[in-house]
Coordinates of C-alpha atoms in Angstrom, one line a residue:
M1 CA -7.2 17.3 -47.8
K2 CA -8.7 14.8 -45.5
Q3 CA -10.4 16.0 -42.3
L4 CA -8.5 15.0 -39.2
S5 CA -9.8 14.5 -35.6
T6 CA -9.3 17.2 -33.1
K7 CA -7.0 15.0 -31.1
V8 CA -4.6 15.1 -34.0
T9 CA -4.9 18.8 -34.7
S10 CA -5.0 20.1 -31.2
N11 CA -2.0 20.6 -28.8
G12 CA -3.7 18.6 -26.1
H13 CA -0.7 16.2 -26.0
G14 CA 1.3 19.0 -24.3
Q15 CA 4.3 18.4 -26.6
D16 CA 4.9 22.2 -26.7
S17 CA 5.6 22.2 -23.0
S18 CA 9.1 23.3 -22.0
Y19 CA 9.4 19.9 -20.3
F20 CA 9.3 18.2 -23.7
L21 CA 11.1 21.0 -25.6
G22 CA 14.1 20.5 -23.4
W23 CA 14.3 16.9 -24.4
E24 CA 14.1 17.9 -28.1
E25 CA 17.1 20.3 -27.6
Y26 CA 19.0 17.5 -25.9
E27 CA 18.4 15.1 -28.7
K28 CA 19.9 17.6 -31.2
N29 CA 23.2 17.8 -29.2
P30 CA 23.6 15.0 -26.7
Y31 CA 26.6 15.0 -24.4
D32 CA 29.2 12.2 -24.9
E33 CA 32.4 12.1 -22.9
I34 CA 34.4 11.1 -25.9
K35 CA 32.4 12.1 -29.0
N36 CA 30.7 15.3 -27.9
P37 CA 32.2 16.6 -24.6
N38 CA 30.6 20.0 -25.1
G39 CA 27.2 18.6 -25.7
M40 CA 24.0 19.0 -23.6
I41 CA 23.8 16.9 -20.5
Q42 CA 20.4 15.3 -19.9
M43 CA 19.2 16.2 -16.4
G44 CA 15.5 16.2 -17.3
L45 CA 15.0 12.4 -17.6
A46 CA 14.0 10.5 -14.4
E47 CA 15.8 7.2 -15.2
N48 CA 17.4 5.0 -12.6
Q49 CA 20.7 3.7 -14.1
L50 CA 22.5 3.2 -10.8
C51 CA 22.0 -0.5 -10.3
F52 CA 22.1 -2.0 -13.8
D53 CA 25.2 -4.0 -12.8
L54 CA 23.1 -5.9 -10.1
I55 CA 20.5 -6.9 -12.7
E56 CA 23.1 -7.8 -15.3
S57 CA 24.9 -10.0 -12.7
W58 CA 21.6 -11.7 -12.0
L59 CA 21.0 -12.4 -15.7
V60 CA 24.5 -14.0 -16.0
K61 CA 23.7 -16.3 -13.0
N62 CA 20.2 -17.1 -14.3
P63 CA 20.6 -17.8 -18.1
D64 CA 17.4 -19.7 -18.4
A65 CA 15.3 -16.6 -17.8
A66 CA 17.0 -14.5 -20.4
S67 CA 17.2 -17.4 -22.9
L68 CA 13.5 -18.2 -22.5
K69 CA 14.1 -21.6 -21.1
R70 CA 12.5 -23.6 -18.2
N71 CA 14.7 -26.2 -16.6
G72 CA 17.1 -25.9 -19.6
Q73 CA 14.4 -26.5 -22.2
S74 CA 13.3 -23.8 -24.6
I75 CA 9.8 -22.4 -24.1
F76 CA 10.1 -20.0 -27.0
R77 CA 7.1 -21.4 -28.8
E78 CA 4.9 -21.3 -25.7
L79 CA 5.8 -17.6 -25.2
A80 CA 5.5 -16.7 -28.8
L81 CA 1.8 -17.7 -29.0
F82 CA -1.1 -15.5 -28.0
Q83 CA -1.4 -14.8 -24.3
D84 CA -4.6 -14.0 -22.4
Y85 CA -4.8 -10.4 -21.5
H86 CA -5.2 -11.3 -17.8
G87 CA -1.4 -11.8 -17.7
M88 CA 0.7 -14.7 -16.4
P89 CA -0.4 -15.7 -12.9
E90 CA 3.2 -16.3 -11.9
F91 CA 4.2 -12.8 -12.9
K92 CA 1.3 -11.1 -11.2
K93 CA 2.1 -13.1 -8.0
A94 CA 5.7 -12.0 -8.2
M95 CA 4.7 -8.4 -8.7
A96 CA 2.3 -8.5 -5.8
E97 CA 5.0 -9.9 -3.5
F98 CA 7.5 -7.3 -4.7
M99 CA 5.1 -4.5 -3.9
E100 CA 4.5 -6.0 -0.5
E101 CA 8.3 -6.2 0.1
I102 CA 8.8 -2.6 -0.7
R103 CA 6.1 -1.7 1.9
G104 CA 7.8 -3.8 4.6
N105 CA 5.3 -6.6 4.2
R106 CA 2.9 -4.6 6.3
V107 CA 0.1 -4.9 3.7
T108 CA -0.8 -7.5 1.2
F109 CA -1.8 -7.3 -2.5
D110 CA -4.1 -9.9 -4.1
P111 CA -2.6 -10.9 -7.5
K112 CA -6.2 -11.3 -8.8
K113 CA -6.8 -7.6 -8.2
I114 CA -3.7 -6.6 -10.3
V115 CA -4.3 -5.4 -13.9
L116 CA -1.1 -5.3 -16.0
A117 CA -0.5 -2.3 -18.4
A118 CA 2.3 -1.1 -20.7
G119 CA 3.8 1.2 -18.1
S120 CA 2.3 3.6 -15.6
T121 CA 1.3 6.0 -18.4
S122 CA -1.1 3.3 -19.7
A123 CA -2.2 2.4 -16.2
N124 CA -3.2 6.0 -15.3
E125 CA -5.0 6.6 -18.5
T126 CA -6.9 3.3 -18.1
L127 CA -8.1 4.4 -14.7
M128 CA -9.2 7.7 -16.1
F129 CA -11.3 5.8 -18.7
C130 CA -12.8 3.7 -15.9
L131 CA -13.5 6.5 -13.4
A132 CA -14.3 9.7 -15.4
E133 CA -16.5 10.8 -18.3
P134 CA -15.2 13.5 -20.7
G135 CA -15.3 16.8 -18.9
D136 CA -15.1 15.3 -15.4
A137 CA -12.2 16.4 -13.2
F138 CA -9.4 15.0 -11.0
L139 CA -7.7 17.2 -8.4
L140 CA -3.8 17.0 -8.5
P141 CA -1.5 18.7 -6.0
T142 CA 1.1 21.0 -7.6
P143 CA 3.8 20.8 -8.6
Y144 CA 3.0 17.6 -10.6
Y145 CA 4.6 15.5 -13.3
P146 CA 4.2 17.4 -16.7
G147 CA 3.2 14.2 -18.5
F148 CA 0.0 14.0 -16.6
D149 CA -1.5 16.6 -18.9
R150 CA -1.1 14.0 -21.7
D151 CA -1.7 10.8 -19.7
L152 CA -4.8 11.9 -17.9
K153 CA -6.5 14.3 -20.4
W154 CA -5.4 13.9 -24.0
R155 CA -7.5 10.9 -25.1
T156 CA -9.9 10.6 -22.1
G157 CA -11.3 14.2 -22.2
A158 CA -10.9 14.4 -18.4
E159 CA -9.8 17.7 -16.8
I160 CA -7.2 18.5 -14.2
V161 CA -7.8 21.0 -11.4
P162 CA -4.7 21.8 -9.4
I163 CA -4.4 21.7 -5.6
H164 CA -2.1 24.6 -5.1
C165 CA 0.7 23.8 -2.7
S166 CA 3.3 26.2 -1.4
S167 CA 7.0 26.2 -0.5
S168 CA 6.0 27.8 2.9
N169 CA 5.3 24.3 4.2
G170 CA 7.5 22.2 1.8
F171 CA 4.7 21.9 -0.7
Q172 CA 2.7 19.6 1.6
I173 CA -1.0 19.1 0.9
T174 CA -3.4 20.9 3.3
E175 CA -7.1 20.6 3.9
S176 CA -7.7 24.2 2.9
A177 CA -5.9 23.6 -0.4
L178 CA -8.0 20.5 -1.1
Q179 CA -11.2 22.4 -0.3
Q180 CA -10.2 25.4 -2.5
A181 CA -9.5 23.1 -5.5
Y182 CA -12.8 21.3 -5.1
Q183 CA -14.6 24.6 -4.9
Q184 CA -12.7 25.9 -7.9
A185 CA -13.9 22.9 -9.9
E186 CA -17.5 23.5 -8.9
K187 CA -17.2 27.2 -10.0
L188 CA -16.0 25.9 -13.4
D189 CA -19.0 23.5 -13.5
L190 CA -16.7 20.4 -13.4
K191 CA -17.7 17.3 -11.6
V192 CA -14.9 16.1 -9.4
K193 CA -14.4 12.3 -9.7
G194 CA -11.3 12.0 -7.5
V195 CA -7.8 13.0 -6.4
L196 CA -4.6 11.7 -7.9
V197 CA -1.3 12.0 -6.1
T198 CA 2.2 10.7 -6.7
N199 CA 3.8 9.1 -3.7
P200 CA 6.7 9.7 -3.5
S201 CA 6.2 12.9 -5.4
N202 CA 7.5 13.6 -8.9
P203 CA 8.9 16.3 -9.1
L204 CA 9.4 17.0 -5.3
G205 CA 11.4 13.9 -4.4
T206 CA 9.4 13.7 -1.1
A207 CA 7.1 11.0 0.2
L208 CA 3.7 11.9 1.5
T209 CA 3.4 12.1 5.3
R210 CA 1.0 10.0 7.2
R211 CA -0.9 13.2 8.0
E212 CA -1.3 14.0 4.3
L213 CA -2.4 10.4 3.5
N214 CA -5.0 10.5 6.4
L215 CA -6.2 13.8 5.1
L216 CA -6.6 12.5 1.6
V217 CA -8.5 9.4 2.7
D218 CA -10.8 11.5 4.9
F219 CA -11.4 14.0 2.1
I220 CA -12.3 11.4 -0.6
T221 CA -14.5 9.7 2.0
S222 CA -16.4 12.9 2.8
K223 CA -16.8 13.8 -0.9
N224 CA -17.6 10.2 -2.0
I225 CA -14.9 10.4 -4.7
H226 CA -11.9 8.3 -5.8
L227 CA -8.2 8.4 -4.8
I228 CA -5.5 7.3 -7.2
S229 CA -2.1 6.8 -5.5
D230 CA 0.7 6.6 -8.2
E231 CA 3.4 4.8 -6.2
I232 CA 5.9 4.1 -9.0
Y233 CA 8.8 5.6 -6.9
S234 CA 7.9 3.7 -3.7
G235 CA 11.2 1.6 -4.0
T236 CA 13.4 4.7 -4.2
M237 CA 13.1 5.9 -0.6
F238 CA 16.6 6.6 0.7
G239 CA 15.9 8.6 3.9
F240 CA 15.5 7.2 7.4
E241 CA 11.7 7.2 7.0
Q242 CA 9.9 4.1 5.7
F243 CA 7.6 4.4 2.7
I244 CA 4.0 4.8 3.8
S245 CA 1.5 3.6 1.2
V246 CA -2.1 4.6 1.0
M247 CA -2.7 0.9 1.6
D248 CA -1.0 1.3 5.0
V249 CA -3.5 4.0 5.9
L250 CA -6.5 2.0 4.8
K251 CA -5.3 -0.8 7.1
D252 CA -4.6 1.5 10.0
K253 CA -8.0 3.1 9.6
K254 CA -9.6 -0.4 9.4
L255 CA -11.1 0.5 6.0
E256 CA -10.0 -2.6 4.3
N257 CA -12.8 -4.4 2.5
T258 CA -15.1 -1.3 2.8
E259 CA -16.8 0.9 0.2
V260 CA -14.0 3.4 0.8
S261 CA -11.3 0.9 -0.1
K262 CA -13.1 0.3 -3.4
R263 CA -12.5 3.9 -4.3
V264 CA -8.8 3.8 -3.6
H265 CA -6.5 2.6 -6.4
V266 CA -2.8 2.1 -6.6
V267 CA -0.6 2.5 -9.8
Y268 CA 2.8 0.9 -9.9
S269 CA 5.5 0.1 -12.4
L270 CA 9.0 -1.3 -12.6
S271 CA 10.3 1.7 -14.6
K272 CA 11.8 3.6 -11.6
D273 CA 12.5 1.1 -8.8
L274 CA 14.2 -1.4 -11.2
G275 CA 15.2 1.2 -13.8
L276 CA 13.3 -0.7 -16.6
P277 CA 11.2 1.9 -18.5
G278 CA 12.0 0.2 -21.8
F279 CA 10.3 -3.0 -20.6
R280 CA 7.0 -1.2 -20.3
V281 CA 5.7 -2.8 -17.2
G282 CA 2.9 -1.1 -15.2
A283 CA 0.1 -2.2 -13.0
I284 CA -3.2 -1.1 -11.5
Y285 CA -4.3 -2.4 -8.1
S286 CA -8.0 -1.9 -7.2
N287 CA -10.4 -3.5 -4.7
D288 CA -13.3 -2.7 -7.1
E289 CA -14.2 -5.8 -9.1
M290 CA -15.9 -3.8 -11.8
I291 CA -12.8 -1.6 -12.3
V292 CA -10.5 -4.7 -12.4
S293 CA -12.7 -6.3 -14.9
A294 CA -13.0 -3.3 -17.2
A295 CA -9.4 -2.3 -16.9
T296 CA -8.4 -5.9 -17.8
K297 CA -10.4 -5.7 -21.0
M298 CA -8.9 -2.3 -21.8
S299 CA -5.4 -3.7 -21.2
S300 CA -5.7 -5.3 -24.7
F301 CA -4.6 -1.9 -26.0
G302 CA -1.3 -2.0 -24.0
L303 CA -0.2 -5.5 -23.0
V304 CA 3.1 -6.5 -21.4
S305 CA 4.8 -9.0 -23.7
S306 CA 5.0 -12.7 -22.7
Q307 CA 8.8 -12.8 -22.7
T308 CA 9.0 -9.8 -20.5
Q309 CA 6.6 -11.3 -18.0
Y310 CA 8.5 -14.6 -18.0
L311 CA 11.9 -12.9 -17.4
L312 CA 10.7 -10.6 -14.7
S313 CA 8.6 -13.2 -12.9
A314 CA 11.9 -15.2 -12.4
L315 CA 13.8 -12.1 -11.3
L316 CA 11.2 -10.9 -8.8
S317 CA 10.6 -14.4 -7.4
D318 CA 14.3 -14.5 -6.3
K319 CA 13.7 -13.0 -2.8
K320 CA 17.4 -13.0 -2.0
F321 CA 18.1 -10.8 -5.1
T322 CA 15.1 -8.4 -4.5
S323 CA 16.1 -7.9 -0.9
Q324 CA 19.8 -7.1 -1.8
Y325 CA 18.7 -5.0 -4.7
L326 CA 16.3 -2.8 -2.7
E327 CA 18.9 -2.2 0.0
E328 CA 21.8 -1.4 -2.5
N329 CA 19.5 0.8 -4.6
Q330 CA 18.6 2.8 -1.6
K331 CA 22.3 3.3 -0.7
R332 CA 23.3 4.4 -4.2
L333 CA 20.4 6.8 -4.6
K334 CA 21.2 8.4 -1.2
S335 CA 24.9 8.8 -2.1
R336 CA 24.0 10.3 -5.5
Q337 CA 21.4 12.7 -4.2
R338 CA 23.9 13.9 -1.6
R339 CA 26.5 14.5 -4.4
L340 CA 24.0 16.6 -6.3
V341 CA 22.9 18.6 -3.2
S342 CA 26.5 19.2 -2.1
G343 CA 27.5 20.4 -5.6
L344 CA 24.6 22.7 -5.8
E345 CA 25.3 24.2 -2.4
S346 CA 28.8 25.0 -3.5
A347 CA 27.2 27.1 -6.2
G348 CA 25.0 28.8 -3.7
I349 CA 21.9 26.8 -4.7
T350 CA 19.7 24.9 -2.3
C351 CA 17.0 22.2 -2.7
L352 CA 13.8 21.1 -1.0
R353 CA 14.8 18.5 1.5
S354 CA 14.1 15.1 -0.2
N355 CA 13.9 11.5 0.8
A356 CA 13.0 9.6 -2.4
G357 CA 13.0 9.7 -6.1
L358 CA 15.5 10.2 -8.9
F359 CA 15.7 14.0 -8.8
C360 CA 15.8 17.1 -6.5
W361 CA 13.4 20.1 -6.5
V362 CA 16.0 22.9 -6.8
D363 CA 15.4 26.5 -5.6
M364 CA 16.9 29.0 -8.1
R365 CA 14.5 31.9 -7.1
H366 CA 17.5 34.0 -6.2
L367 CA 18.8 33.8 -9.8
L368 CA 15.6 35.2 -11.3
D369 CA 15.7 38.8 -12.6
T370 CA 12.1 39.3 -11.5
N371 CA 9.7 37.1 -9.6
T372 CA 7.8 36.0 -12.7
F373 CA 7.4 32.9 -14.8
E374 CA 8.8 34.9 -17.8
A375 CA 12.0 35.3 -15.8
E376 CA 12.0 31.6 -14.9
L377 CA 11.7 30.7 -18.6
D378 CA 14.5 33.2 -19.5
L379 CA 16.7 31.5 -16.9
W380 CA 15.8 28.0 -18.1
K381 CA 16.7 29.0 -21.7
K382 CA 20.1 30.2 -20.5
I383 CA 20.8 27.0 -18.7
V384 CA 19.6 24.9 -21.7
Y385 CA 21.3 26.8 -24.5
N386 CA 24.3 28.4 -22.8
V387 CA 25.2 26.0 -20.0
K388 CA 23.9 23.0 -22.0
L389 CA 22.0 21.3 -19.2
N390 CA 18.5 20.1 -19.8
I391 CA 16.6 20.7 -16.5
S392 CA 12.8 21.0 -16.1
P393 CA 11.3 24.4 -15.1
G394 CA 8.8 24.5 -12.3
S395 CA 6.2 26.1 -14.6
S396 CA 6.1 22.9 -16.7
C397 CA 5.2 21.1 -13.5
H398 CA 2.4 23.7 -12.8
C399 CA 4.3 25.1 -9.8
T400 CA 2.7 28.3 -8.6
E401 CA 6.0 29.9 -7.6
P402 CA 8.6 31.0 -10.2
G403 CA 12.2 29.8 -9.8
W404 CA 11.9 26.1 -9.0
F405 CA 13.4 23.4 -11.2
R406 CA 13.5 19.6 -11.3
V407 CA 17.0 18.2 -11.7
C408 CA 17.6 14.5 -12.2
F409 CA 20.7 12.7 -10.8
A410 CA 20.4 9.0 -11.4
N411 CA 20.5 8.8 -15.2
M412 CA 24.2 9.6 -15.6
S413 CA 27.7 8.7 -14.3
E414 CA 29.2 10.5 -11.3
D415 CA 31.8 12.1 -13.7
T416 CA 29.0 13.5 -15.8
L417 CA 27.1 14.8 -12.8
D418 CA 30.3 16.5 -11.6
L419 CA 30.8 18.1 -15.0
A420 CA 27.1 19.3 -15.0
L421 CA 27.6 20.8 -11.5
K422 CA 30.9 22.5 -12.6
R423 CA 29.1 24.1 -15.6
L424 CA 26.3 25.3 -13.4
K425 CA 28.6 26.8 -10.8
T426 CA 30.5 28.6 -13.5
F427 CA 27.3 30.0 -14.9
V428 CA 26.1 31.2 -11.5
E429 CA 29.3 32.9 -10.7
S430 CA 29.3 34.7 -14.1
T431 CA 25.7 35.9 -13.7
D432 CA 26.2 37.3 -10.2
C433 CA 28.0 40.3 -11.8
G434 CA 30.5 40.4 -9.1
R435 CA 27.9 40.1 -6.3
M436 CA 28.8 36.7 -5.1
I437 CA 26.0 35.7 -2.8
S438 CA 27.4 34.2 0.4
R439 CA 25.5 31.4 2.0
S440 CA 24.3 33.5 4.8
S441 CA 23.0 36.3 2.5
H442 CA 21.4 33.6 0.3
E443 CA 19.6 32.2 3.2
R444 CA 18.3 35.7 4.2
L445 CA 17.2 36.3 0.6
K446 CA 15.5 32.9 0.5
S447 CA 13.6 33.5 3.7
L448 CA 12.5 36.9 2.5
R449 CA 11.2 35.6 -0.8
K450 CA 9.3 32.8 1.0
K451 CA 7.3 35.4 2.8
T452 CA 6.6 37.6 -0.2
V453 CA 6.0 34.8 -2.7
S454 CA 3.6 33.0 -0.3
N455 CA 1.3 36.0 -0.3
W456 CA 1.5 36.1 -4.1
V457 CA 0.6 32.4 -4.4
F458 CA -2.7 32.8 -2.6
R459 CA -3.8 35.5 -5.1
V460 CA -3.3 33.2 -8.0
S461 CA -6.4 31.3 -9.1
W462 CA -6.6 28.3 -11.4
T463 CA -7.9 30.4 -14.3
D464 CA -5.1 32.9 -13.7
R465 CA -2.6 30.2 -14.3
V466 CA -4.0 28.9 -17.6
P467 CA -2.1 31.3 -19.9
D468 CA 1.2 30.4 -18.2
E469 CA 0.6 26.7 -18.9
R470 CA 0.3 26.9 -22.7

């Protein structure tokens, strides 16, 4: 038998996480309104399917783009030939302008500083290769996207040290949490190369506050390390607040074109804002010329196809369309999020207050038999196998408090969402054993558990959490 590499034989990919196991169970028995009405409903997939009709309408009105034509003449042969890995200038320009538009045109992006990648997964991994040696660490606030264990660590050899955040303040990042994570890395003899955040957060569905962003920039400045801001959900803001990018903070602090700005990098993609994960379009934006140069060379391993760049450069260059799309997308996401929150509340379940994203961070702590991660996984299994809803348990997101779940709402029809909520409500009522929790008593219980769980959180160290993460 041939010897295989440790990357092949180890479980570093994280495929055994409950996050991915839920997907596998869904694929065995997917819900279909006609063909399989009792099947499993996928609520663990952060896809944005709410505005496909707008894009489809644009394609009908702009047949040249989809037909690979320019002024009515085919450019198929031009696009079929080898393209330089720097990417099409017109597409990078359109991407830069779209990113500016999402940020209210308060900041600018130089197309020459954009590196294209096959999605944000590729973009984040490329940055790891550029910034860290095997064994170096990045600090990530919890809870965080389960796929980061694969994207950031699997092939690069980098390590993740969590910044433990608590429900006591809405899981916001604090200076003490940052310092504790940094000190924990030092105790483990890990060299910290930077901090990575998602803004807006996956799985919380909340955008970072200006206070948190200022704190992060000050922290990486004092430690002389990097900051990666994954902003792939920046166009999904649906609250009254405007999205604040780390680029806004650099501008406000007058740190543009400084050494600090060279250590701040933005990751973006069209998978969430436009709902195009299958197109595999991601980007790195960096002010460091060496990183741009190296990342561009590395992009050879994950290029964006020429026809995709051509089509999307036309779409994103249509400013009337992008303006209308972003506005309508915001309205539809807000409406859908409210529908989920309202349905959950009718079942006695609350959520973290959110203002962005394609999901809610749902509090089911009152449904746990005990305040443990074992009880959380037991509840998750009941919801997956009995209720037939695939949701993501908080432990898969490295949350330090049992009983939180990520529930997606934008990857299905309203009727399917209503059915999912009906199933969940029936389950909650059946498991209360006649002790229907009124809203007032639920709030008292929730307040009590916040106090007790918060004390428990601060006793949990990074090494204590390792067994739960396997």
